[in-house]
Structures are given as structure tokens and as C-alpha cells.
């Protein structure tokens, strides 16, 4: 008994072929064609700028004598002192972000992606205001403020990619989600150079430098946050969220507006019906398995997040998604990128840049090269694909780490005699950042945002992002200790783990470019490929009219990965029936 499954898969194969015929090529021209979506996503990515700015800004603040004088043993002037508390000043933000990420799924699903962004910005602003009082409050105020700020940026880093992926058509979805990483790198870029400038307020040494040197960079975060809050009020809701919450008329109008087409255009109708079919399928699945949670109340949504997260571990297909999302984020953080971003001035001092101003200048270059390197990913990610960029980027980063380790091992005690070696190591850090910028920066977030089915997307994205933040927290906490205790071994560790990341991507992660969010079910072999679920989907397709629209298109397959996975699943189910 596989006829129902074959028909259900054929409907999606036909839908995919028809949409790809109409939507044209991916790449820069697709962004021009969908410029309205591009502008909306670009504005939403101010949340990424806030995260990047906060991340980069604090690395420079940590190096300022005026700031260190208020932090006492939490940021000691002696580089040989215990570095554990210094790690807490940095890592506490990631701990807050991890908690914010866990709750962002519920917020995004219950009150919408749009209002979820507004809540996250409010929390972020409260955290920044707390940090601004650290002049009199000392390290405890910084710790508390960064924890609250972290909850805000963690939620933004989770909800914004969901929002972007759901307003974007498939041919530019990767590029728009990559905008999140471009926004982060832009925030890092401007923060590094603002730090470089404010470092001169009053002077650059202890006793001459004024507190404004570090207070100005902290308080400047409030301006883009306010702009995002006000502007987001006028942004559209996610069409997929509207359909899932029975606001279909509004969803259809917004979808047509986003695509720049009429409401009755074939492409709008096809995409709308696919979204509706997937939403109906998942609602009926929830009603069947969890009938007491079938009503979409806020309390049921809160309880459903735990049920949904639990369900991600209960089937082989969904667990594969969990592995892909969480392990990809593990390797993203253990490339060592945030070790560089959080402690760049300290790292450059260790590489022979003894002058604080010189180390901040070298740090500013990090921001420039990362931002520039991220631009190609935004333009070409949907043409090149996720796997090639991730694999090449990982090999490049790992190679840079090993070269830095060799240079440090040979010259750690003689930088003054070998200034060229110090600059060679600095250049390798810059090259490492370039490799991260075009690959693991944007691509890891794209994968986490796009692999989940509609009903689990908010929770699945939260789970994957929580892996990012928890590993981010660990890296931020242990990096000062590793740099102090094992020196060049730090770069060896990061290099070996990054090589492992390249292998994981190449051998275990499927290519997902140009698949619609709904068709991701087929490539991952989710429960939608089971016989009973295919029959349910086929029934829904007939009810809403999707089958009738596509009946003349046949079952030709335009995507070999989808075809291969579908045939494999049908063969397996056929053997089970026998």
C-alpha cells in the first residue's frame, strides 16, 4: 500500500517544479526582483546589528583602563591573574541569551514573530539601561545588565531568522536569512571603531582616561533599539504565522504584497495553498496526538512548546533535524570565532601588539574584513548552496588556527625580536575571520531556520539556537583561561574541532538550497513520508484545491534530492507492508 504516499509526494514534486519554473534564478537578480521583501528583512535585521554591536563593543571596553578600574578582580590589570571572573563579565551575556532563546519559541508562536521582536527589544533596552549605571554600581551591575541584555539579543537572534525565512520566497530565502549574519558583522564593525575612537576620551592611560570612554559605547546601543521598536510596529506579520492562526485573508493579501503580485496570481495561490496544506496537516497531527492541546490558546501554546520539543527526540526523522541543528551550532562556536571577537585586543597583545591602541586598531580591521566577507554569502548562498560554503570555510579556518599555533609556539617569548612573526599571526587571524564571514557565520543560522516543519519551527529553531548560545557561553568563559594556561594549544584545539566540523557538514548534512520550507519534510524524511501522514496530506490537498491546480503538471521531479529521498522512503514502507 504505497499509492497514497506516491500521490502525496507527486503533488509536492509538481508544486516544486511549477514554482521553480516561475520564480527564476537565485542570486543578486532575485534580490532585485523581490526588493520589497529584501527591505523588510533588512530592517528586521537591526536586531542582528544590536547583537553584533553588543558583542564587539564589549571586547574593546574590556581593554579600557577606565573600565578596568571599576571592575576590580573581575577585570584585573595583571594578565597573569585569575581570568575566571573576567570570563564571567563576557560570558554572562551568552547565559542570558540561552535563556532568552528557550522562551523565544513560545513568544514567537503565541503572540507572533512581529510582536516577539518588540518584546525582545524591550528586554534589551532594560539591560542596556542597567549597564549604564555601572559607573557607581561596579561589576555586579555590569553582570546583571549584560544578563538581561543577553535575554533580549538571544530572543532577537532566534525570532528574526524565523521572520525573515517566513516572509521570503524560496529563491532568496537563504540570502535574506544570511542578512542576519551580515547585520551582526556590521554591528561588530561599527562597535570596534567606536571603541577605537572613544578610547581617546581624556587619554589612553589609567588616571587620564574618562569614564565616558566606555559609557558612550554602551549607551549608543539604545538608538538602533528604539528605531527597531518603532519601525517594527509597521512591518507585516509572517504569512505562515497568519495561516497557522486562521487569518487566511490577511495572509493572502500580505503574501501577494510581499511578492509584488496580484492576490489571484498563480504563484501567490500556489504558495498560499502549500502553506495552508502544511498548516492543516500539522494541526490535525497535533489534534490526533494531543487532543487536549488542539485549541490555540496562550496556555496551550506554552504547554505545547514542551510537548513539541519532546517530540523532536521521539522519531528518527525529527531527531536527525535536532542533530543537524544542534551539532552545526556546536561546531560554529568551537571554530573559536567568538573567542576572537570577545577577546581580540587581548589576543593581539599576546601576539606581540603590546600597545593597547595598536591592538584596538587590529581589532577594528577584524570588523571590516568580516563584514566584507559576509556580503558574498548574502548574494550567492542560494546559488552555491550551504554545504560547499560551510565545508570550504571550515577547512580554511582550521588551517589558519594551525598556522597561528605554530607561530605562537615558536615565538611566544620573543615577539620583540620577531615583529614580523607577530604580524603574520595577526594576518592569519584576519584570514580566519574572512573564512568565517562567508561560511559559518550566515550558513549555520540559515540551516537552523529552514529545516523545521511549520508546527515545530519556532521550537526547533529555539533548540538549535540554544546549542549556539550554550556553547557560546562555554567558549566565552574558558577562552581567557585557555589563553593563560595552554597558550598556543588554544589554537590547536579550535583547529582540530573545526576540521571535524567540515567532516560533519560534508558527510551528515543534506543540501537544502531552493527547497521550500514545506518540502524540507521530504529531504529529511519526516513523519510526512509515512503512509498514514501521506494519506492525511493527500486528503488536505484535495480539500483545499491544491491537487486540482497541479493535476495537469504530473509528477516530474525537479529536485533529485527530494526524488531520491521520496523513492527511498516509499521503498522502505513497501517492504514493511510486505
Coordinates of C-alpha atoms in Angstrom, one line a residue:
X1 CA 0.0 0.0 0.0
X2 CA 2.1 2.9 -1.3
X3 CA -0.2 4.5 -3.8
X4 CA -1.4 7.3 -1.4
X5 CA 2.2 8.1 -0.4
X6 CA 3.2 8.2 -4.1
X7 CA 0.4 10.6 -4.9
X8 CA 1.1 12.9 -2.0
X9 CA 4.8 13.1 -2.9
X10 CA 3.9 13.7 -6.6
X11 CA 1.8 16.7 -5.6
X12 CA 4.8 18.3 -3.9
X13 CA 7.1 17.4 -6.7
X14 CA 4.7 19.1 -9.1
X15 CA 4.4 22.1 -6.9
X16 CA 8.1 22.4 -6.6
X17 CA 8.6 22.2 -10.4
X18 CA 5.9 24.7 -11.1
X19 CA 7.2 27.2 -8.6
X20 CA 10.8 26.9 -9.7
X21 CA 9.7 27.4 -13.3
X22 CA 8.0 30.6 -12.4
X23 CA 10.4 32.0 -9.8
X24 CA 13.6 32.0 -11.9
X25 CA 17.2 32.0 -10.8
X26 CA 18.6 32.6 -7.4
X27 CA 21.3 35.2 -6.7
X28 CA 21.6 39.0 -6.8
X29 CA 18.9 39.5 -9.5
X30 CA 16.4 37.6 -7.4
X31 CA 17.0 40.1 -4.6
X32 CA 16.2 42.9 -7.0
X33 CA 13.1 41.1 -8.1
X34 CA 12.0 40.8 -4.5
X35 CA 13.2 44.1 -3.3
X36 CA 10.3 44.8 -1.0
X37 CA 10.9 41.6 0.9
X38 CA 14.6 42.5 0.9
X39 CA 13.9 45.9 2.5
X40 CA 11.6 44.4 5.2
X41 CA 14.1 41.8 6.1
X42 CA 16.9 44.3 6.1
X43 CA 15.0 46.5 8.6
X44 CA 14.2 43.5 10.8
X45 CA 17.9 42.7 10.9
X46 CA 18.6 45.7 13.1
X47 CA 18.2 43.1 15.8
X48 CA 21.3 41.5 14.4
X49 CA 23.1 44.8 14.5
X50 CA 22.2 45.2 18.2
X51 CA 23.7 41.7 18.9
X52 CA 26.8 42.3 16.9
X53 CA 27.4 45.8 18.4
X54 CA 27.0 44.5 21.9
X55 CA 29.3 41.6 21.2
X56 CA 32.1 43.6 19.6
X57 CA 31.7 46.7 21.8
X58 CA 32.4 44.8 25.0
X59 CA 35.7 43.4 23.7
X60 CA 37.1 46.9 23.4
X61 CA 35.6 48.1 26.6
X62 CA 37.4 45.2 28.5
X63 CA 40.7 46.7 27.3
X64 CA 40.0 50.3 28.5
X65 CA 41.8 51.2 31.7
X66 CA 38.9 53.4 33.0
X67 CA 36.5 50.4 32.8
X68 CA 39.0 48.0 34.4
X69 CA 39.4 50.4 37.4
X70 CA 35.6 49.9 38.2
X71 CA 35.7 46.1 37.8
X72 CA 38.4 45.2 40.3
X73 CA 39.2 41.5 40.3
X74 CA 36.5 40.9 37.6
X75 CA 38.9 42.5 35.0
X76 CA 42.3 42.6 36.6
X77 CA 45.1 44.7 35.1
X78 CA 47.5 41.8 35.6
X79 CA 47.2 39.4 32.7
X80 CA 48.7 36.6 34.8
X81 CA 45.9 36.9 37.4
X82 CA 43.0 34.5 37.7
X83 CA 41.0 35.0 34.4
X84 CA 37.8 33.2 35.5
X85 CA 35.9 36.3 36.7
X86 CA 36.9 38.2 33.6
X87 CA 35.4 35.3 31.6
X88 CA 32.1 35.8 33.6
X89 CA 31.9 39.5 32.5
X90 CA 31.8 38.4 28.9
X91 CA 30.0 35.0 29.1
X92 CA 27.1 36.2 31.3
X93 CA 25.6 37.7 28.2
X94 CA 25.5 34.3 26.5
X95 CA 24.0 32.7 29.5
X96 CA 21.1 35.3 29.4
X97 CA 20.8 34.7 25.6
X98 CA 20.5 31.0 26.1
X99 CA 17.5 31.6 28.5
X100 CA 16.0 34.1 26.1
X101 CA 16.3 31.6 23.3
X102 CA 14.4 29.0 25.2
X103 CA 11.4 31.3 25.7
X104 CA 11.5 32.9 22.3
X105 CA 9.8 29.9 20.7
X106 CA 6.8 30.3 22.8
X107 CA 6.7 34.1 22.4
X108 CA 7.1 33.8 18.6
X109 CA 4.3 31.2 18.3
X110 CA 1.8 32.7 20.7
X111 CA 2.0 36.5 20.0
X112 CA 3.6 36.3 16.5
X113 CA 7.1 36.8 15.2
X114 CA 6.4 40.5 14.8
X115 CA 5.4 41.2 18.4
X116 CA 8.0 38.8 19.6
X117 CA 10.7 41.1 18.2
X118 CA 9.0 44.1 20.1
X119 CA 9.2 42.1 23.4
X120 CA 12.8 41.2 22.8
X121 CA 13.8 44.8 22.0
X122 CA 12.1 46.0 25.3
X123 CA 14.1 43.5 27.3
X124 CA 17.3 44.5 25.5
X125 CA 16.8 48.2 26.3
X126 CA 16.2 47.5 30.0
X127 CA 19.5 45.6 30.1
X128 CA 21.4 48.4 28.5
X129 CA 20.0 51.0 31.0
X130 CA 21.1 48.8 33.8
X131 CA 24.7 48.6 32.4
X132 CA 24.8 52.3 32.0
X133 CA 24.7 52.6 35.9
X134 CA 27.9 50.6 36.3
X135 CA 29.9 53.7 37.0
X136 CA 28.6 53.7 40.5
X137 CA 27.3 50.1 40.7
X138 CA 30.5 48.3 39.7
X139 CA 30.9 44.7 38.4
X140 CA 27.6 43.4 39.8
X141 CA 25.6 45.9 37.8
X142 CA 27.5 45.0 34.6
X143 CA 26.9 41.3 35.3
X144 CA 23.1 41.9 35.8
X145 CA 22.8 44.3 32.9
X146 CA 24.6 42.0 30.5
X147 CA 22.5 39.0 31.6
X148 CA 19.2 40.9 30.9
X149 CA 20.6 42.3 27.6
X150 CA 21.5 38.7 26.7
X151 CA 18.0 37.6 27.1
X152 CA 17.0 40.3 24.6
X153 CA 19.6 39.5 22.0
X154 CA 19.0 35.8 22.4
X155 CA 15.4 36.2 21.5
X156 CA 16.2 38.5 18.6
X157 CA 18.8 36.1 17.2
X158 CA 16.1 33.4 17.2
X159 CA 12.9 35.2 16.1
X160 CA 14.4 37.4 13.4
X161 CA 15.7 34.5 11.3
X162 CA 12.3 32.8 11.6
X163 CA 10.6 36.0 10.5
X164 CA 12.9 36.5 7.5
X165 CA 12.6 32.9 6.4
X166 CA 8.8 33.1 6.5
X167 CA 8.4 36.3 4.5
X168 CA 11.0 35.3 1.9
X169 CA 10.2 33.3 -1.3
X170 CA 12.3 30.2 -1.7
X171 CA 14.8 31.6 -4.3
X172 CA 16.0 34.4 -1.9
X173 CA 15.3 32.8 1.5
X174 CA 18.9 31.9 2.1
X175 CA 20.1 35.3 1.2
X176 CA 17.6 37.0 3.4
X177 CA 18.4 34.8 6.4
X178 CA 22.1 35.5 5.7
X179 CA 21.3 39.1 6.2
X180 CA 21.0 38.3 9.9
X181 CA 24.7 37.4 9.9
X182 CA 25.6 40.4 7.7
X183 CA 23.8 42.6 10.2
X184 CA 25.7 41.1 13.1
X185 CA 29.0 41.7 11.4
X186 CA 28.0 45.3 10.6
X187 CA 27.3 45.8 14.3
X188 CA 30.6 44.3 15.2
X189 CA 32.4 46.5 12.6
X190 CA 31.0 49.8 13.9
X191 CA 31.4 48.8 17.5
X192 CA 35.1 48.1 17.1
X193 CA 35.7 51.5 15.5
X194 CA 33.6 53.3 18.0
X195 CA 35.7 51.7 20.8
X196 CA 38.8 52.8 19.0
X197 CA 37.6 56.4 18.9
X198 CA 36.2 56.6 22.4
X199 CA 39.3 55.1 23.8
X200 CA 40.9 58.5 23.4
X201 CA 38.4 60.4 25.6
X202 CA 40.5 62.0 28.3
X203 CA 43.5 59.9 27.4
X204 CA 44.5 56.3 26.9
X205 CA 46.1 55.5 30.2
X206 CA 44.8 54.9 33.7
X207 CA 44.2 58.1 35.5
X208 CA 43.7 60.2 32.4
X209 CA 41.0 58.2 30.5
X210 CA 37.5 59.3 31.5
X211 CA 34.5 57.0 32.2
X212 CA 32.8 58.4 29.1
X213 CA 35.3 56.2 27.1
X214 CA 33.3 53.1 28.0
X215 CA 29.9 54.6 28.9
X216 CA 29.4 56.1 25.4
X217 CA 29.7 52.8 23.5
X218 CA 27.4 51.1 26.0
X219 CA 24.7 53.8 25.7
X220 CA 24.8 54.2 22.0
X221 CA 23.0 50.8 21.7
X222 CA 19.8 52.5 22.7
X223 CA 19.4 54.4 19.4
X224 CA 19.1 51.5 17.0
X225 CA 17.0 49.6 19.5
X226 CA 14.4 52.4 19.6
X227 CA 14.4 52.6 15.8
X228 CA 13.8 48.9 15.5
X229 CA 10.9 49.0 18.1
X230 CA 9.1 51.9 16.3
X231 CA 9.7 50.6 12.8
X232 CA 8.7 47.0 13.6
X233 CA 5.2 48.2 14.5
X234 CA 4.6 49.0 10.8
X235 CA 6.1 45.7 9.5
X236 CA 3.8 43.0 8.2
X237 CA 3.0 39.8 10.0
X238 CA 4.5 36.5 8.8
X239 CA 2.1 35.0 6.2
X240 CA 2.9 31.5 7.5
X241 CA 2.1 32.5 11.1
X242 CA -1.2 34.1 10.0
X243 CA -2.3 31.0 8.1
X244 CA -1.4 28.8 11.1
X245 CA -3.6 31.1 13.3
X246 CA -6.6 31.1 10.9
X247 CA -6.1 34.6 9.5
X248 CA -6.1 33.4 5.9
X249 CA -7.5 36.5 4.2
X250 CA -4.8 38.7 5.8
X251 CA -2.1 36.1 5.0
X252 CA -3.1 36.0 1.3
X253 CA -3.0 39.8 1.0
X254 CA 0.4 40.1 2.7
X255 CA 1.8 37.3 0.6
X256 CA 0.7 39.0 -2.6
X257 CA 2.1 42.3 -1.4
X258 CA 5.4 40.7 -0.4
X259 CA 5.7 39.1 -3.9
X260 CA 4.6 42.2 -5.7
X261 CA 1.8 40.2 -7.5
X262 CA -1.9 40.3 -7.5
X263 CA -3.9 38.2 -5.0
X264 CA -5.1 35.8 -7.6
X265 CA -1.7 35.3 -9.3
X266 CA -0.8 31.6 -9.8
X267 CA 2.5 31.8 -7.9
X268 CA 0.7 33.5 -4.9
X269 CA -2.1 30.9 -5.0
X270 CA 0.4 28.0 -5.2
X271 CA 2.5 29.2 -2.3
X272 CA -0.6 30.1 -0.2
X273 CA -2.1 26.6 -0.7
X274 CA 1.2 24.9 0.1
X275 CA 1.4 26.9 3.3
X276 CA -2.2 26.1 4.2
X277 CA -1.8 22.4 3.4
X278 CA 1.2 22.1 5.7
X279 CA -0.5 24.1 8.5
X280 CA -3.7 22.0 8.2
X281 CA -1.6 18.8 8.2
X282 CA 0.3 19.8 11.4
X283 CA -2.9 21.0 13.2
X284 CA -4.6 17.6 12.5
X285 CA -1.5 15.8 13.7
X286 CA -1.5 17.8 16.9
X287 CA -5.2 17.1 17.3
X288 CA -4.7 13.4 16.9
X289 CA -1.7 13.0 19.2
X290 CA -2.5 15.8 21.7
X291 CA -6.3 16.4 21.6
X292 CA -6.3 18.3 24.9
X293 CA -4.0 20.9 23.3
X294 CA -5.8 21.4 20.0
X295 CA -7.2 24.8 20.8
X296 CA -4.7 27.6 20.1
X297 CA -4.8 29.4 23.5
X298 CA -1.8 31.0 25.0
X299 CA -1.7 28.4 27.8
X300 CA -1.9 25.5 25.4
X301 CA 0.8 27.1 23.3
X302 CA 3.0 27.3 26.4
X303 CA 2.4 23.7 27.2
X304 CA 2.8 22.6 23.6
X305 CA 6.3 24.0 23.4
X306 CA 7.5 21.3 25.8
X307 CA 5.5 18.7 24.0
X308 CA 6.9 19.9 20.7
X309 CA 10.5 19.9 21.9
X310 CA 10.0 16.4 23.4
X311 CA 8.6 15.2 20.1
X312 CA 11.7 16.3 18.3
X313 CA 13.6 13.5 20.0
X314 CA 11.0 10.8 19.5
X315 CA 11.3 9.9 15.8
X316 CA 14.4 9.2 13.8
X317 CA 13.5 11.8 11.2
X318 CA 12.9 14.7 13.6
X319 CA 15.9 13.6 15.7
X320 CA 18.0 14.0 12.5
X321 CA 16.9 17.6 12.4
X322 CA 17.9 18.0 16.1
X323 CA 21.4 16.6 15.4
X324 CA 21.9 18.8 12.3
X325 CA 20.8 22.0 14.1
X326 CA 22.5 21.5 17.5
X327 CA 25.8 20.0 16.2
X328 CA 26.1 22.6 13.5
X329 CA 25.8 25.3 16.1
X330 CA 28.3 23.4 18.3
X331 CA 30.9 23.5 15.6
X332 CA 30.1 27.1 14.7
X333 CA 31.1 28.2 18.2
X334 CA 34.1 25.9 18.6
X335 CA 35.6 27.4 15.4
X336 CA 36.7 29.9 18.0
X337 CA 35.1 32.9 16.3
X338 CA 33.7 34.4 19.5
X339 CA 37.0 33.8 21.3
X340 CA 38.4 36.2 18.7
X341 CA 35.5 38.7 18.8
X342 CA 35.3 38.8 22.7
X343 CA 39.0 38.9 23.4
X344 CA 40.5 40.3 20.2
X345 CA 42.5 43.1 21.9
X346 CA 43.9 40.6 24.5
X347 CA 44.7 38.1 21.7
X348 CA 46.5 40.7 19.7
X349 CA 48.5 41.7 22.7
X350 CA 49.5 38.1 23.2
X351 CA 50.6 38.1 19.5
X352 CA 53.1 40.9 20.2
X353 CA 50.8 44.0 19.8
X354 CA 51.8 45.4 23.2
X355 CA 50.3 48.9 22.7
X356 CA 46.6 49.0 23.6
X357 CA 45.8 51.4 20.8
X358 CA 47.5 49.2 18.3
X359 CA 45.6 46.1 19.5
X360 CA 42.3 48.0 19.2
X361 CA 43.3 49.1 15.7
X362 CA 44.0 45.5 14.7
X363 CA 40.6 44.6 16.2
X364 CA 38.9 47.2 14.0
X365 CA 40.3 45.5 11.0
X366 CA 38.7 42.3 12.1
X367 CA 35.3 44.0 11.9
X368 CA 36.0 45.3 8.4
X369 CA 37.1 42.0 6.9
X370 CA 34.3 40.0 8.5
X371 CA 31.7 42.4 7.2
X372 CA 33.1 42.4 3.6
X373 CA 33.5 38.6 3.6
X374 CA 29.8 38.2 4.6
X375 CA 28.5 40.1 1.5
X376 CA 29.2 37.3 -1.0
X377 CA 27.2 34.8 1.2
X378 CA 24.2 37.1 1.0
X379 CA 24.4 37.4 -2.7
X380 CA 25.3 33.8 -3.7
X381 CA 24.2 31.4 -0.9
X382 CA 21.1 30.3 -2.8
X383 CA 23.2 29.6 -5.9
X384 CA 26.3 27.9 -4.5
X385 CA 24.5 26.0 -1.7
X386 CA 25.1 25.5 2.0
X387 CA 27.4 22.5 2.1
X388 CA 30.2 23.8 -0.2
X389 CA 30.5 27.1 1.6
X390 CA 30.4 25.5 5.1
X391 CA 33.0 22.9 4.2
X392 CA 35.4 25.2 2.4
X393 CA 35.1 27.8 5.2
X394 CA 35.8 25.2 7.9
X395 CA 38.9 23.9 6.2
X396 CA 40.2 27.5 5.7
X397 CA 39.5 28.4 9.4
X398 CA 41.1 25.3 10.7
X399 CA 44.2 25.8 8.6
X400 CA 44.6 29.4 10.0
X401 CA 44.3 28.1 13.5
X402 CA 47.1 25.6 13.0
X403 CA 49.4 28.2 11.4
X404 CA 48.8 30.6 14.3
X405 CA 49.6 27.8 16.8
X406 CA 52.9 27.1 15.0
X407 CA 53.8 30.8 15.0
X408 CA 52.9 31.3 18.7
X409 CA 54.8 28.1 19.7
X410 CA 58.0 29.3 18.1
X411 CA 57.8 33.0 19.1
X412 CA 55.8 33.3 22.3
X413 CA 58.9 34.5 24.3
X414 CA 60.5 36.7 21.6
X415 CA 57.8 38.9 19.9
X416 CA 60.0 41.9 20.4
X417 CA 62.8 40.2 18.4
X418 CA 60.4 38.8 15.8
X419 CA 57.8 41.5 15.0
X420 CA 57.2 40.1 11.5
X421 CA 56.1 36.8 13.1
X422 CA 53.6 38.7 15.3
X423 CA 52.1 40.5 12.2
X424 CA 52.0 37.1 10.4
X425 CA 49.9 35.7 13.2
X426 CA 47.6 38.8 13.1
X427 CA 47.1 38.4 9.4
X428 CA 46.1 34.7 10.0
X429 CA 43.5 35.9 12.5
X430 CA 42.1 38.3 9.8
X431 CA 42.1 35.5 7.2
X432 CA 40.3 33.2 9.7
X433 CA 37.6 35.8 10.2
X434 CA 37.2 36.1 6.4
X435 CA 36.6 32.4 6.1
X436 CA 34.0 32.6 8.9
X437 CA 32.3 35.6 7.4
X438 CA 31.3 33.9 4.1
X439 CA 30.6 30.5 5.5
X440 CA 29.7 29.5 9.1
X441 CA 28.5 32.9 10.1
X442 CA 25.4 33.1 7.8
X443 CA 25.1 29.4 6.7
X444 CA 24.7 27.9 10.2
X445 CA 21.8 30.2 11.0
X446 CA 20.2 29.5 7.6
X447 CA 20.2 25.8 8.3
X448 CA 18.7 26.2 11.8
X449 CA 16.0 28.5 10.5
X450 CA 14.9 26.5 7.4
X451 CA 14.9 22.8 8.3
X452 CA 11.9 22.6 10.6
X453 CA 8.2 21.9 9.7
X454 CA 5.8 24.8 10.4
X455 CA 4.4 23.5 13.7
X456 CA 7.9 22.8 15.2
X457 CA 9.8 25.6 13.5
X458 CA 9.7 28.1 16.4
X459 CA 10.6 25.4 18.9
X460 CA 13.2 23.7 16.7
X461 CA 14.9 26.9 15.9
X462 CA 15.0 27.7 19.6
X463 CA 16.5 24.3 20.3
X464 CA 19.2 24.8 17.7
X465 CA 20.0 28.3 18.8
X466 CA 20.1 27.3 22.4
X467 CA 23.0 25.0 21.4
X468 CA 24.7 28.0 19.9
X469 CA 24.3 30.1 23.0
X470 CA 25.3 27.4 25.5
X471 CA 28.5 26.7 23.5
X472 CA 29.0 30.4 23.1
X473 CA 28.8 30.8 26.9
X474 CA 31.3 28.0 27.4
X475 CA 33.8 29.4 24.9
X476 CA 33.5 32.9 26.4
X477 CA 34.1 31.6 29.8
X478 CA 37.1 29.3 29.1
X479 CA 38.9 31.3 26.5
X480 CA 40.8 33.7 28.9
X481 CA 41.8 30.6 31.0
X482 CA 43.0 28.7 27.9
X483 CA 45.0 31.6 26.6
X484 CA 46.6 32.0 30.0
X485 CA 47.2 28.3 30.7
X486 CA 47.8 26.5 27.4
X487 CA 48.8 29.3 25.1
X488 CA 49.2 28.0 21.5
X489 CA 47.2 24.9 22.5
X490 CA 44.1 27.0 22.4
X491 CA 44.5 27.4 18.6
X492 CA 45.3 23.7 18.1
X493 CA 42.1 22.8 19.9
X494 CA 40.0 25.2 17.8
X495 CA 41.7 24.0 14.6
X496 CA 41.1 20.3 15.3
X497 CA 37.4 20.8 16.2
X498 CA 36.9 23.0 13.0
X499 CA 38.3 20.2 10.8
X500 CA 35.8 17.9 12.5
X501 CA 33.1 20.4 11.7
X502 CA 34.0 20.2 8.0
X503 CA 33.6 16.5 8.0
X504 CA 30.3 16.6 9.8
X505 CA 28.8 19.0 7.3
X506 CA 30.1 17.1 4.2
X507 CA 29.0 13.6 5.3
X508 CA 25.9 14.2 7.5
X509 CA 24.1 17.4 6.5
X510 CA 21.9 17.4 3.4
X511 CA 21.9 20.2 0.9
X512 CA 18.7 22.4 1.3
X513 CA 19.1 25.2 -1.2
X514 CA 16.0 26.2 -3.2
X515 CA 13.6 23.8 -1.3
X516 CA 10.5 25.4 0.2
X517 CA 10.1 25.2 3.9
X518 CA 7.3 22.7 3.5
X519 CA 9.3 20.5 1.1
X520 CA 12.1 20.2 3.7
X521 CA 10.0 17.4 5.1
X522 CA 10.8 15.2 2.2
X523 CA 14.6 15.8 2.2
X524 CA 14.7 14.9 6.0
X525 CA 12.3 12.0 5.7
X526 CA 10.0 13.4 8.4
X527 CA 6.7 11.9 9.5
X528 CA 5.1 13.4 6.4
X529 CA 6.6 10.5 4.4
X530 CA 4.8 7.8 6.4
X531 CA 1.8 6.2 4.8
X532 CA -0.8 7.5 7.2
X533 CA 0.5 11.0 7.0
X534 CA 0.7 10.9 3.2
X535 CA -2.9 9.9 3.1
X536 CA -3.8 12.8 5.5
X537 CA -1.8 15.2 3.4
X538 CA -3.5 13.9 0.2
X539 CA -6.9 14.5 1.7
X540 CA -6.0 18.0 2.7
X541 CA -4.6 18.8 -0.7
X542 CA -7.9 17.7 -2.3
X543 CA -9.9 19.7 0.3
X544 CA -8.1 23.0 -0.3
X545 CA -7.8 22.6 -4.1
X546 CA -4.0 22.2 -4.4
X547 CA -4.4 18.8 -6.1
X548 CA -6.8 20.2 -8.7
X549 CA -4.4 23.1 -9.6
X550 CA -1.5 20.7 -10.1
X551 CA -3.2 17.7 -11.7
X552 CA -2.1 18.8 -15.2
X553 CA 1.5 19.1 -14.1
X554 CA 2.2 15.4 -13.4
X555 CA 4.8 14.1 -11.0
X556 CA 8.0 15.1 -12.7
X557 CA 10.8 15.7 -10.2
X558 CA 12.8 18.9 -10.5
X559 CA 14.9 18.2 -7.4
X560 CA 17.0 15.0 -7.4
X561 CA 17.5 15.0 -3.6
X562 CA 13.8 15.2 -3.0
X563 CA 13.2 12.5 -5.6
X564 CA 15.9 10.2 -4.1
X565 CA 14.6 10.6 -0.5
X566 CA 11.0 10.0 -1.6
X567 CA 11.8 6.9 -3.6
X568 CA 13.9 5.5 -0.7
X569 CA 11.0 6.1 1.8
X570 CA 8.4 4.6 -0.4
X571 CA 10.6 1.5 -1.0
X572 CA 11.1 1.1 2.8
X573 CA 7.4 1.5 3.5
X574 CA 6.6 -1.0 0.8
X575 CA 8.9 -3.6 2.3
X576 CA 7.3 -3.1 5.7
X577 CA 3.9 -3.7 4.2
X578 CA 5.1 -6.9 2.7

